[in-house]
Tab-separated table of C-alpha atoms and ligand atoms in Angstrom:
chain	number	residue	atom	x	y	z
A	1	MET	CA	-7.199	-40.336	-2.860
A	2	LYS	CA	-10.786	-39.692	-1.879
A	3	ARG	CA	-12.216	-36.315	-2.823
A	4	THR	CA	-12.522	-33.915	0.117
A	5	ARG	CA	-16.183	-33.372	0.877
A	6	VAL	CA	-17.354	-31.625	4.011
A	7	ARG	CA	-20.705	-30.401	5.172
A	8	PHE	CA	-22.197	-27.850	7.475
A	9	ALA	CA	-25.300	-29.450	8.915
A	10	PRO	CA	-27.214	-27.022	11.101
A	11	SER	CA	-30.623	-27.670	12.581
A	12	PRO	CA	-32.996	-24.777	11.924
A	13	THR	CA	-33.848	-24.277	15.586
A	14	GLY	CA	-33.176	-20.549	15.758
A	15	PRO	CA	-30.629	-18.001	14.574
A	16	LEU	CA	-27.175	-19.316	13.814
A	17	HIS	CA	-24.783	-18.488	16.648
A	18	MET	CA	-21.388	-17.063	15.691
A	19	GLY	CA	-19.879	-20.377	16.816
A	20	GLY	CA	-21.997	-22.042	14.155
A	21	VAL	CA	-20.739	-19.611	11.548
A	22	ARG	CA	-17.197	-20.447	12.599
A	23	THR	CA	-17.931	-24.161	12.114
A	24	ALA	CA	-19.257	-23.415	8.635
A	25	LEU	CA	-16.209	-21.261	7.912
A	26	TYR	CA	-13.689	-23.921	8.958
A	27	ASN	CA	-15.519	-26.486	6.825
A	28	TYR	CA	-15.473	-24.091	3.896
A	29	LEU	CA	-11.782	-23.220	4.303
A	30	PHE	CA	-10.870	-26.873	4.617
A	31	ALA	CA	-12.841	-27.799	1.502
A	32	LYS	CA	-11.380	-24.982	-0.590
A	33	LYS	CA	-7.857	-25.574	0.647
A	34	ASN	CA	-8.111	-29.196	-0.441
A	35	GLY	CA	-9.892	-28.565	-3.714
A	36	GLY	CA	-13.038	-30.213	-2.383
A	37	ASP	CA	-16.725	-29.537	-1.901
A	38	PHE	CA	-18.574	-27.710	0.834
A	39	ILE	CA	-22.150	-28.834	1.345
A	40	LEU	CA	-25.007	-27.225	3.246
A	41	ARG	CA	-27.362	-29.807	4.689
A	42	ILE	CA	-30.324	-28.809	6.790
A	43	GLU	CA	-31.009	-31.220	9.641
A	44	ASP	CA	-34.652	-30.589	10.346
A	45	THR	CA	-35.968	-33.954	11.476
A	46	ASP	CA	-36.857	-32.695	14.931
A	47	SER	CA	-40.157	-31.026	14.163
A	48	HIS	CA	-40.627	-29.916	17.800
A	49	ARG	CA	-37.574	-27.707	17.606
A	50	PHE	CA	-38.227	-26.309	14.152
A	51	VAL	CA	-38.323	-22.509	14.050
A	52	PRO	CA	-39.798	-20.762	11.014
A	53	GLY	CA	-37.350	-18.459	9.298
A	54	ALA	CA	-34.279	-20.150	10.777
A	55	GLU	CA	-33.282	-21.902	7.558
A	56	GLN	CA	-33.510	-18.697	5.568
A	57	TYR	CA	-31.475	-17.005	8.275
A	58	ILE	CA	-28.737	-19.629	7.975
A	59	ILE	CA	-28.581	-19.247	4.198
A	60	GLU	CA	-28.513	-15.474	4.396
A	61	SER	CA	-25.824	-15.500	7.081
A	62	LEU	CA	-23.510	-17.757	5.089
A	63	ASN	CA	-24.148	-15.660	2.043
A	64	TRP	CA	-23.314	-12.447	3.856
A	65	CYS	CA	-20.040	-13.988	5.046
A	66	GLY	CA	-19.127	-15.263	1.591
A	67	ILE	CA	-19.174	-18.865	2.805
A	68	ILE	CA	-20.818	-20.187	-0.318
A	69	PRO	CA	-21.765	-23.865	-0.536
A	70	ASP	CA	-21.010	-25.908	-3.637
A	71	GLU	CA	-24.009	-28.141	-3.017
A	72	GLY	CA	-26.958	-28.052	-0.737
A	73	VAL	CA	-30.056	-26.228	0.320
A	74	GLY	CA	-30.368	-22.924	-1.483
A	75	VAL	CA	-27.687	-23.772	-4.068
A	76	ASP	CA	-28.594	-23.477	-7.735
A	77	GLY	CA	-25.639	-25.420	-9.073
A	78	PRO	CA	-25.347	-29.124	-9.624
A	79	ASN	CA	-26.779	-30.926	-6.657
A	80	PRO	CA	-25.928	-34.586	-7.198
A	81	HIS	CA	-27.156	-35.674	-3.772
A	82	ALA	CA	-30.374	-33.672	-3.561
A	83	PRO	CA	-32.463	-33.183	-1.591
A	84	TYR	CA	-30.283	-31.752	1.181
A	85	ARG	CA	-33.075	-30.987	3.584
A	86	GLN	CA	-33.535	-34.042	5.783
A	87	SER	CA	-37.276	-33.585	6.066
A	88	GLU	CA	-37.380	-34.119	2.298
A	89	ARG	CA	-35.309	-37.267	2.618
A	90	ARG	CA	-37.598	-38.937	5.154
A	91	GLY	CA	-38.308	-41.906	2.865
A	92	ILE	CA	-34.634	-42.854	2.848
A	93	TYR	CA	-33.979	-43.589	6.486
A	94	ARG	CA	-36.352	-46.354	7.528
A	95	GLN	CA	-34.675	-49.011	5.377
A	96	TYR	CA	-31.362	-48.212	7.057
A	97	ALA	CA	-32.831	-48.461	10.523
A	98	GLU	CA	-34.338	-51.807	9.550
A	99	GLN	CA	-31.070	-52.963	8.084
A	100	LEU	CA	-29.586	-52.480	11.542
A	101	VAL	CA	-32.468	-54.400	13.172
A	102	ASN	CA	-31.978	-57.267	10.743
A	103	GLY	CA	-28.272	-57.343	11.459
A	104	GLY	CA	-28.880	-57.489	15.219
A	105	PHE	CA	-27.478	-53.984	15.801
A	106	ALA	CA	-30.795	-52.388	16.655
A	107	TYR	CA	-34.229	-53.435	17.865
A	108	TYR	CA	-37.848	-52.336	18.011
A	109	ALA	CA	-38.881	-50.761	21.287
A	110	PHE	CA	-42.542	-50.614	22.282
A	111	ASP	CA	-42.351	-48.965	25.672
A	112	THR	CA	-44.853	-46.189	25.935
A	113	ALA	CA	-43.892	-42.781	27.232
A	114	GLU	CA	-45.714	-43.630	30.491
A	115	GLU	CA	-43.841	-46.895	30.919
A	116	LEU	CA	-40.527	-45.176	30.439
A	117	GLU	CA	-41.558	-42.442	32.839
A	118	LYS	CA	-42.417	-45.092	35.401
A	119	ALA	CA	-39.087	-46.845	34.950
A	120	ARG	CA	-37.370	-43.494	35.367
A	121	ALA	CA	-39.271	-42.659	38.532
A	122	GLU	CA	-38.588	-46.095	39.983
A	123	ALA	CA	-34.883	-45.818	39.340
A	124	GLU	CA	-34.827	-42.370	40.837
A	125	SER	CA	-36.542	-43.518	44.001
A	126	GLU	CA	-33.698	-46.007	44.396
A	127	GLY	CA	-31.146	-43.296	43.796
A	128	ARG	CA	-30.236	-44.463	40.301
A	129	THR	CA	-30.723	-42.832	36.939
A	130	PHE	CA	-32.559	-44.873	34.385
A	131	ILE	CA	-30.898	-45.502	31.082
A	132	TYR	CA	-32.069	-47.758	28.305
A	133	ASN	CA	-29.100	-50.082	27.859
A	134	ALA	CA	-27.814	-53.631	28.238
A	135	THR	CA	-28.732	-53.749	31.925
A	136	THR	CA	-32.328	-52.624	31.478
A	137	ARG	CA	-33.371	-53.565	27.958
A	138	GLY	CA	-33.945	-57.216	28.982
A	139	LYS	CA	-36.760	-56.111	31.280
A	140	LEU	CA	-38.436	-53.714	28.885
A	141	ARG	CA	-40.908	-54.172	26.061
A	142	ASN	CA	-38.928	-54.590	22.884
A	143	SER	CA	-38.186	-57.036	20.114
A	144	LEU	CA	-35.424	-58.582	22.215
A	145	THR	CA	-37.842	-59.596	24.983
A	146	LEU	CA	-41.090	-60.244	23.097
A	147	SER	CA	-41.914	-63.153	20.781
A	148	GLY	CA	-41.796	-62.773	17.011
A	149	GLU	CA	-45.601	-62.796	16.739
A	150	GLU	CA	-46.030	-60.217	19.449
A	151	VAL	CA	-43.513	-57.980	17.743
A	152	GLN	CA	-45.265	-58.289	14.365
A	153	GLU	CA	-48.595	-57.573	16.008
A	154	LEU	CA	-47.317	-54.449	17.795
A	155	LEU	CA	-45.526	-53.154	14.722
A	156	THR	CA	-48.810	-53.037	12.835
A	157	SER	CA	-51.250	-52.191	15.613
A	158	ARG	CA	-49.241	-49.398	17.209
A	159	THR	CA	-47.734	-46.233	15.879
A	160	ASP	CA	-45.633	-45.149	18.836
A	161	TRP	CA	-42.744	-47.578	18.600
A	162	THR	CA	-39.136	-46.718	17.926
A	163	ILE	CA	-36.006	-48.388	16.657
A	164	ARG	CA	-33.174	-48.253	19.157
A	165	PHE	CA	-29.499	-48.899	18.762
A	166	ARG	CA	-28.338	-51.965	20.645
A	167	MET	CA	-25.302	-50.581	22.388
A	168	PRO	CA	-22.796	-53.434	22.649
A	169	GLU	CA	-21.719	-54.545	26.116
A	170	GLY	CA	-18.244	-54.389	27.536
A	171	ARG	CA	-16.509	-52.718	24.671
A	172	THR	CA	-14.113	-49.852	24.542
A	173	VAL	CA	-14.701	-47.720	21.479
A	174	GLN	CA	-11.372	-46.540	20.084
A	175	MET	CA	-11.680	-43.253	18.290
A	176	ASP	CA	-9.426	-40.760	16.614
A	177	ASP	CA	-10.101	-37.084	16.292
A	178	ILE	CA	-7.924	-34.855	14.127
A	179	ILE	CA	-7.874	-32.158	16.807
A	180	ARG	CA	-8.147	-34.180	19.997
A	181	GLY	CA	-6.145	-37.244	19.086
A	182	HIS	CA	-7.013	-40.680	20.399
A	183	ILE	CA	-10.125	-41.105	22.542
A	184	GLU	CA	-11.486	-44.191	24.242
A	185	VAL	CA	-14.960	-44.635	25.641
A	186	ASP	CA	-16.383	-47.618	27.483
A	187	THR	CA	-19.783	-48.635	26.094
A	188	SER	CA	-21.167	-49.183	29.584
A	189	THR	CA	-21.485	-45.398	29.856
A	190	LEU	CA	-23.642	-45.197	26.740
A	191	ASP	CA	-27.324	-45.826	26.154
A	192	ASP	CA	-29.508	-47.366	23.463
A	193	LYS	CA	-30.299	-44.235	21.514
A	194	VAL	CA	-33.466	-44.007	19.483
A	195	LEU	CA	-32.629	-44.054	15.770
A	196	TRP	CA	-36.037	-43.922	14.140
A	197	LYS	CA	-39.542	-43.094	15.328
A	198	ARG	CA	-42.687	-44.621	13.919
A	199	ALA	CA	-44.805	-41.762	15.302
A	200	ASP	CA	-43.539	-39.236	12.773
A	201	GLU	CA	-41.754	-41.736	10.532
A	202	LEU	CA	-38.587	-39.787	10.971
A	203	PRO	CA	-35.036	-40.634	11.982
A	204	THR	CA	-33.358	-38.978	14.927
A	205	TYR	CA	-30.287	-36.835	14.458
A	206	HIS	CA	-27.849	-39.747	14.880
A	207	LEU	CA	-29.259	-41.989	12.189
A	208	ALA	CA	-30.012	-39.260	9.679
A	209	ASN	CA	-26.613	-37.706	10.198
A	210	ILE	CA	-24.671	-40.936	9.612
A	211	VAL	CA	-26.805	-42.111	6.689
A	212	ASP	CA	-26.527	-38.753	4.969
A	213	ASP	CA	-22.811	-38.358	5.598
A	214	HIS	CA	-22.403	-41.771	4.010
A	215	LEU	CA	-24.705	-41.159	1.043
A	216	MET	CA	-23.263	-37.703	0.451
A	217	GLU	CA	-19.750	-39.180	0.514
A	218	ILE	CA	-18.535	-36.898	3.263
A	219	SER	CA	-14.802	-37.340	3.851
A	220	HIS	CA	-14.367	-35.175	6.967
A	221	VAL	CA	-16.825	-34.255	9.689
A	222	ILE	CA	-15.804	-30.925	11.188
A	223	ARG	CA	-18.196	-29.814	13.898
A	224	GLY	CA	-18.505	-28.304	17.350
A	225	GLU	CA	-17.159	-29.930	20.471
A	226	GLU	CA	-20.690	-30.416	21.779
A	227	TRP	CA	-21.003	-33.369	19.384
A	228	LEU	CA	-18.018	-35.219	20.833
A	229	PRO	CA	-20.215	-37.273	23.219
A	230	SER	CA	-22.068	-38.605	20.145
A	231	LEU	CA	-18.873	-39.801	18.502
A	232	PRO	CA	-18.770	-43.326	20.010
A	233	LEU	CA	-22.312	-43.994	18.806
A	234	HIS	CA	-21.419	-42.642	15.388
A	235	TYR	CA	-18.356	-44.889	15.228
A	236	LEU	CA	-20.497	-47.894	16.168
A	237	LEU	CA	-23.124	-46.979	13.602
A	238	TYR	CA	-20.535	-46.899	10.825
A	239	GLU	CA	-19.196	-50.207	12.042
A	240	SER	CA	-22.681	-51.766	12.146
A	241	PHE	CA	-23.463	-50.621	8.628
A	242	GLY	CA	-20.079	-51.806	7.441
A	243	TRP	CA	-19.377	-48.385	5.973
A	244	GLU	CA	-16.109	-46.566	5.795
A	245	ARG	CA	-16.211	-43.668	8.205
A	246	PRO	CA	-15.207	-40.116	7.556
A	247	LEU	CA	-12.456	-38.523	9.600
A	248	PHE	CA	-13.628	-36.396	12.525
A	249	ALA	CA	-12.516	-33.042	13.889
A	250	HIS	CA	-14.290	-31.505	16.884
A	251	LEU	CA	-13.750	-27.774	17.164
A	252	PRO	CA	-13.143	-26.025	20.488
A	253	LEU	CA	-15.924	-23.971	22.053
A	254	LEU	CA	-16.147	-20.207	21.861
A	255	LEU	CA	-15.863	-18.968	25.431
A	256	LYS	CA	-17.196	-15.941	27.275
A	257	PRO	CA	-14.988	-12.816	27.338
A	258	VAL	CA	-14.744	-13.108	31.117
A	259	GLY	CA	-15.016	-16.152	33.301
A	260	ASN	CA	-15.627	-19.603	31.968
A	261	GLY	CA	-18.233	-21.266	29.876
A	262	LYS	CA	-19.736	-21.070	26.474
A	263	LEU	CA	-20.283	-17.715	24.819
A	264	SER	CA	-23.989	-16.983	25.075
A	265	LYS	CA	-26.436	-14.362	23.901
A	266	ARG	CA	-26.676	-13.219	27.512
A	267	ASP	CA	-22.955	-12.324	27.518
A	268	GLY	CA	-23.539	-10.303	24.384
A	269	ASP	CA	-26.488	-8.456	25.875
A	270	LYS	CA	-24.556	-7.795	29.070
A	271	MET	CA	-21.392	-6.529	27.419
A	272	GLY	CA	-22.964	-4.965	24.358
A	273	PHE	CA	-21.825	-7.108	21.450
A	274	PRO	CA	-23.730	-9.384	19.071
A	275	VAL	CA	-23.405	-13.169	19.110
A	276	PHE	CA	-25.325	-13.631	15.868
A	277	PRO	CA	-24.191	-12.738	12.362
A	278	LEU	CA	-27.446	-11.004	11.448
A	279	LYS	CA	-30.197	-9.391	13.400
A	280	TRP	CA	-32.871	-11.904	14.328
A	281	VAL	CA	-36.443	-11.379	15.357
A	282	SER	CA	-37.832	-14.511	16.966
A	283	PRO	CA	-41.377	-15.667	16.194
A	284	GLU	CA	-42.254	-14.250	19.641
A	285	GLY	CA	-40.891	-10.875	18.608
A	286	GLU	CA	-37.693	-10.921	20.650
A	287	VAL	CA	-34.936	-9.030	18.833
A	288	SER	CA	-31.272	-10.058	18.845
A	289	ARG	CA	-28.632	-7.800	17.383
A	290	GLY	CA	-26.392	-8.925	14.564
A	291	TYR	CA	-22.866	-8.137	13.419
A	292	ARG	CA	-24.182	-6.959	10.058
A	293	GLU	CA	-26.638	-4.485	11.562
A	294	ASP	CA	-24.059	-3.368	14.131
A	295	GLY	CA	-21.929	-2.184	11.238
A	296	TYR	CA	-19.347	-4.922	10.895
A	297	PHE	CA	-17.939	-5.662	7.476
A	298	PRO	CA	-18.475	-9.283	6.510
A	299	ASP	CA	-14.789	-9.809	5.737
A	300	ALA	CA	-13.825	-8.393	9.137
A	301	PHE	CA	-16.314	-10.741	10.806
A	302	VAL	CA	-14.960	-13.726	8.879
A	303	ASN	CA	-11.395	-12.738	9.756
A	304	LEU	CA	-12.098	-12.439	13.452
A	305	LEU	CA	-13.998	-15.726	13.506
A	306	ALA	CA	-11.203	-17.532	11.695
A	307	LEU	CA	-8.787	-16.639	14.474
A	308	LEU	CA	-11.088	-17.863	17.246
A	309	GLY	CA	-9.649	-21.341	17.620
A	310	TRP	CA	-7.271	-21.472	14.678
A	311	ASN	CA	-3.775	-20.083	14.837
A	312	PRO	CA	-1.843	-19.418	11.635
A	313	GLY	CA	1.445	-19.969	13.460
A	314	THR	CA	2.672	-16.513	12.449
A	315	GLU	CA	2.063	-12.962	13.642
A	316	GLN	CA	-0.275	-12.220	10.751
A	317	GLU	CA	-3.768	-11.228	11.866
A	318	ILE	CA	-5.388	-9.732	8.806
A	319	PHE	CA	-6.425	-12.371	6.294
A	320	SER	CA	-8.602	-12.157	3.229
A	321	MET	CA	-10.743	-15.189	2.500
A	322	ASP	CA	-8.229	-16.351	-0.099
A	323	GLU	CA	-5.394	-15.982	2.373
A	324	LEU	CA	-7.373	-17.927	4.956
A	325	ILE	CA	-7.942	-20.717	2.464
A	326	GLU	CA	-4.245	-20.768	1.693
A	327	ALA	CA	-3.152	-20.793	5.339
A	328	PHE	CA	-5.844	-22.964	6.918
A	329	SER	CA	-5.192	-26.390	8.308
A	330	LEU	CA	-6.919	-28.413	11.002
A	331	ASP	CA	-3.672	-29.207	12.791
A	332	LYS	CA	-3.450	-25.554	13.803
A	333	VAL	CA	-6.870	-25.633	15.453
A	334	GLY	CA	-6.483	-25.688	19.230
A	335	LYS	CA	-8.055	-28.131	21.660
A	336	SER	CA	-8.996	-25.632	24.296
A	337	GLY	CA	-11.820	-23.125	24.069
A	338	ALA	CA	-11.250	-19.783	22.392
A	339	LYS	CA	-12.075	-16.747	24.518
A	340	PHE	CA	-14.027	-14.148	22.612
A	341	ASN	CA	-12.731	-10.600	22.989
A	342	PRO	CA	-15.264	-7.942	21.907
A	343	ASP	CA	-12.603	-5.210	21.780
A	344	LYS	CA	-10.515	-7.289	19.446
A	345	ALA	CA	-13.592	-7.788	17.267
A	346	LYS	CA	-13.903	-4.008	16.982
A	347	TRP	CA	-10.219	-3.711	16.233
A	348	PHE	CA	-10.689	-5.975	13.238
A	349	ASN	CA	-13.494	-3.830	11.918
A	350	LYS	CA	-11.409	-0.701	12.338
A	351	GLU	CA	-8.612	-2.286	10.353
A	352	TYR	CA	-11.005	-3.295	7.595
A	353	LEU	CA	-12.550	0.138	7.536
A	354	ARG	CA	-9.109	1.680	7.016
A	355	MET	CA	-8.520	-0.662	4.096
A	356	ARG	CA	-11.742	0.372	2.346
A	357	SER	CA	-11.459	3.048	-0.343
A	358	ASP	CA	-12.780	6.535	0.424
A	359	GLN	CA	-15.166	6.057	-2.440
A	360	GLU	CA	-16.676	2.878	-1.060
A	361	LEU	CA	-16.962	4.358	2.423
A	362	THR	CA	-18.648	7.416	0.952
A	363	GLU	CA	-21.249	5.203	-0.716
A	364	LEU	CA	-21.892	3.601	2.662
A	365	PHE	CA	-22.010	6.920	4.476
A	366	MET	CA	-24.417	8.651	2.089
A	367	PRO	CA	-27.493	6.773	3.351
A	368	VAL	CA	-26.448	7.489	6.965
A	369	LEU	CA	-26.442	11.172	6.100
A	370	SER	CA	-29.854	10.948	4.448
A	371	ALA	CA	-31.189	9.227	7.521
A	372	HIS	CA	-30.093	12.315	9.455
A	373	GLY	CA	-31.875	14.522	6.965
A	374	ILE	CA	-28.679	15.746	5.330
A	375	SER	CA	-28.283	15.993	1.609
A	376	ALA	CA	-24.689	16.651	0.719
A	377	GLU	CA	-22.583	16.553	-2.373
A	378	LYS	CA	-20.787	13.241	-2.798
A	379	SER	CA	-17.414	14.790	-3.560
A	380	ARG	CA	-17.591	16.856	-0.398
A	381	VAL	CA	-18.611	13.826	1.650
A	382	GLN	CA	-15.717	11.872	0.206
A	383	GLU	CA	-13.248	14.534	1.327
A	384	ILE	CA	-14.703	14.397	4.801
A	385	VAL	CA	-14.536	10.606	4.812
A	386	ALA	CA	-10.872	10.764	3.827
A	387	LEU	CA	-10.252	13.120	6.724
A	388	ILE	CA	-11.991	11.094	9.430
A	389	LYS	CA	-11.771	7.440	8.449
A	390	GLU	CA	-8.729	6.793	10.639
A	391	ARG	CA	-10.734	7.740	13.700
A	392	ALA	CA	-13.670	5.415	13.009
A	393	THR	CA	-14.411	1.793	13.834
A	394	PHE	CA	-17.743	1.668	12.007
A	395	VAL	CA	-19.203	3.717	9.178
A	396	SER	CA	-21.850	4.884	11.624
A	397	ASP	CA	-19.054	6.540	13.655
A	398	PHE	CA	-18.541	8.991	10.810
A	399	TRP	CA	-21.663	10.815	11.839
A	400	ASP	CA	-20.629	11.029	15.483
A	401	ILE	CA	-17.194	12.245	14.511
A	402	ALA	CA	-18.179	14.802	11.908
A	403	TRP	CA	-21.858	15.714	12.112
A	404	TYR	CA	-21.008	19.359	12.708
A	405	LEU	CA	-19.488	19.555	9.248
A	406	PHE	CA	-23.029	19.055	7.958
A	407	LYS	CA	-25.115	21.121	10.347
A	408	ALA	CA	-24.714	23.743	13.030
A	409	PRO	CA	-24.812	22.701	16.684
A	410	GLU	CA	-28.109	23.253	18.394
A	411	GLU	CA	-26.736	22.979	21.866
A	412	TYR	CA	-23.417	23.287	23.647
A	413	VAL	CA	-21.754	20.983	26.118
A	414	GLN	CA	-22.324	22.681	29.448
A	415	LYS	CA	-19.006	22.023	31.079
A	416	ASP	CA	-17.047	23.028	27.956
A	417	ALA	CA	-19.025	26.258	27.732
A	418	ALA	CA	-18.369	26.975	31.395
A	419	LYS	CA	-14.682	26.495	30.813
A	420	PHE	CA	-14.107	28.299	27.517
A	421	TRP	CA	-16.956	30.748	26.887
A	422	LYS	CA	-15.468	33.571	28.917
A	423	SER	CA	-15.786	37.198	27.946
A	424	GLU	CA	-12.090	37.854	27.288
A	425	ASN	CA	-11.867	34.693	25.146
A	426	VAL	CA	-15.017	35.574	23.248
A	427	LEU	CA	-13.704	39.050	22.457
A	428	MET	CA	-10.416	37.730	21.151
A	429	ALA	CA	-12.112	34.912	19.258
A	430	ARG	CA	-14.608	37.213	17.600
A	431	GLU	CA	-11.899	39.570	16.515
A	432	ALA	CA	-9.586	36.861	15.202
A	433	LEU	CA	-12.402	35.194	13.303
A	434	SER	CA	-13.730	38.323	11.657
A	435	ALA	CA	-10.384	39.906	10.853
A	436	THR	CA	-8.963	36.933	8.961
A	437	ALA	CA	-9.863	34.908	5.894
A	438	SER	CA	-8.610	31.443	6.839
A	439	ALA	CA	-7.765	29.322	9.844
A	440	HIS	CA	-4.113	29.707	9.044
A	441	GLU	CA	-4.324	33.509	9.044
A	442	MET	CA	-6.380	33.376	12.173
A	443	GLU	CA	-3.719	31.406	13.976
A	444	GLU	CA	-1.072	33.906	12.872
A	445	TYR	CA	-3.277	36.727	14.072
A	446	ILE	CA	-3.623	35.206	17.512
A	447	ARG	CA	0.074	34.390	17.733
A	448	GLU	CA	1.167	37.877	16.765
A	449	ARG	CA	-0.914	39.309	19.561
A	450	GLU	CA	0.364	36.708	21.984
A	451	TRP	CA	-3.170	35.730	22.885
A	452	PRO	CA	-3.666	32.365	24.596
A	453	MET	CA	-4.012	30.095	21.572
A	454	GLY	CA	-5.709	27.162	23.349
A	455	LYS	CA	-8.327	29.285	25.042
A	456	VAL	CA	-9.214	31.245	21.935
A	457	MET	CA	-9.293	28.206	19.708
A	458	ASN	CA	-11.466	26.232	22.107
A	459	CYS	CA	-13.824	29.142	22.327
A	460	ILE	CA	-14.169	29.104	18.540
A	461	ARG	CA	-14.463	25.365	18.419
A	462	LEU	CA	-17.260	25.486	20.993
A	463	ALA	CA	-19.191	27.866	18.752
A	464	LEU	CA	-18.594	25.748	15.658
A	465	THR	CA	-19.183	22.255	17.059
A	466	GLY	CA	-20.950	22.625	20.380
A	467	SER	CA	-18.066	21.171	22.362
A	468	SER	CA	-14.365	21.654	22.874
A	469	ASN	CA	-13.239	18.482	21.208
A	470	GLY	CA	-13.302	17.166	17.708
A	471	LEU	CA	-11.485	17.825	14.483
A	472	GLY	CA	-8.928	20.596	14.043
A	473	ILE	CA	-10.273	24.133	13.549
A	474	ALA	CA	-8.559	24.386	10.182
A	475	ASP	CA	-10.382	21.301	8.894
A	476	ILE	CA	-13.698	22.421	10.305
A	477	MET	CA	-13.381	25.837	8.751
A	478	ARG	CA	-12.259	24.435	5.436
A	479	PHE	CA	-15.416	22.321	5.228
A	480	ILE	CA	-18.014	24.708	6.569
A	481	GLY	CA	-16.486	27.895	5.133
A	482	ARG	CA	-15.805	31.280	6.728
A	483	GLU	CA	-19.353	32.601	6.361
A	484	GLU	CA	-20.860	29.635	8.151
A	485	ALA	CA	-18.167	29.865	10.847
A	486	LEU	CA	-19.025	33.506	11.487
A	487	GLU	CA	-22.713	32.680	11.531
A	488	ARG	CA	-22.190	29.900	14.062
A	489	PHE	CA	-20.108	32.215	16.228
A	490	ARG	CA	-22.807	34.838	16.122
A	491	ARG	CA	-25.429	32.270	17.116
A	492	ALA	CA	-23.273	31.087	20.004
A	493	GLU	CA	-22.988	34.641	21.249
A	494	GLU	CA	-26.738	34.855	21.245
A	495	ARG	CA	-27.300	31.622	22.989
A	496	LEU	CA	-24.460	31.266	25.445
A	497	ILE	CA	-24.517	33.286	28.625
A	498	ILE	CA	-21.211	34.412	29.942
B	501	LIG	N1	-27.512	-30.930	13.194
B	501	LIG	C1	-26.354	-30.881	14.016
B	501	LIG	C2	-26.229	-29.452	14.529
B	501	LIG	O1	-27.202	-28.805	14.610
B	501	LIG	C3	-25.147	-31.308	13.219
B	501	LIG	C4	-24.004	-31.824	13.999
B	501	LIG	C5	-23.003	-32.427	13.086
B	501	LIG	O2	-22.355	-31.674	12.363
B	501	LIG	O3	-22.896	-33.657	13.034
B	501	LIG	O4	-25.188	-28.950	14.857
């Protein structure tokens, strides 16, 4: 049996969308499950759409997720098919385009941009849309309509010609997709796509993609649904070259949380979640948030992505990468789009946070504390982490949950003060606090006197934390100590008007 070889083939046109990361992930899982290779190929032949930094971003994103290629751009290991950056392979493609011309499957096209524009405008004025295909190519300037000498002359004198695929007439392309099943497309709906351009001596996506998949011995093409319309052309290209084709699987789209349509950065901005793995600053300076910077754990992100379109067929939701590899198969990938649920994404992170050791979380929390100007003993921080981790979704929540264990409140929530800072409560609270040595004793003290426990406790809590909610008084007092508690109460008495 042929070795399983799959590739992730992004174009470096901007930050990698989370849908792109999912495509990479499914390729990776499929390769590992089948003992094969996962290759990272950079498809950068469209120089107009090239964005500086995008390639590095892709590599860093995959790295962060633990989706590590066996071969490809940025890989140190054995790279038998190098280079993997198409711009560095430019010399390879022309011969293949010419092979197709020689076989009658493609032709040279000499129409200038203006001529094509004119043809387009003409068609439009007659209510048609212009496409370069069997019905129009006979009236255009190409090697099918010009004489051999003319063609030779133009090939040398001009540098703006292209090689186009000669889309066959009257055929139904029969295709099979692992996810979508059998598909048929009539060639009359397809056009003569440009395969190679003399102007920059570069192939277009279609040619480069097929040539490289062939040369890199790709066994399965797993990619986003948006490439499905290109499939008939790709089938015909393989047929024209006489090459064995890989198997294809087109993944469902990631959909907006509400409504229909593709998940976009705009949805993220609107609803407050990232759509990119890492923060990205565009060359124009526009900033997009990333899962990493928002505090997601990479394994939580991978887990949530895995389940957007793939269904393990069981109730299990939490999967390590190894478990994903074990469980993954393309026949459990759905046909219809997967709706992204930002709350569910958070749920995954919360679950992963709970699974982290207190020690690891402490290491992550220490720099957050320093950023708030707090220097605290690690062992103390670890105890606090152990106490609060169940309440947090992100490590950054630790600060919001427990900041008052590290410093005294500087202000008090108005409405809580209005409700609980009343003279009779303050008197009881002051007495209970000063007459006892621990929270436990204090509670006893209040109970014995049949004082209103809730009111007194909330009054104390307000003094200690600045509001009437948060951790239990016993925990707060244990961490800040009795002296500090008394000091905070005294300060509250100074600052709060009754
Ligand atoms: N370069 C294409 C992209 O940006 C690759 C599509 C494919 O996998 O064939 O997605």
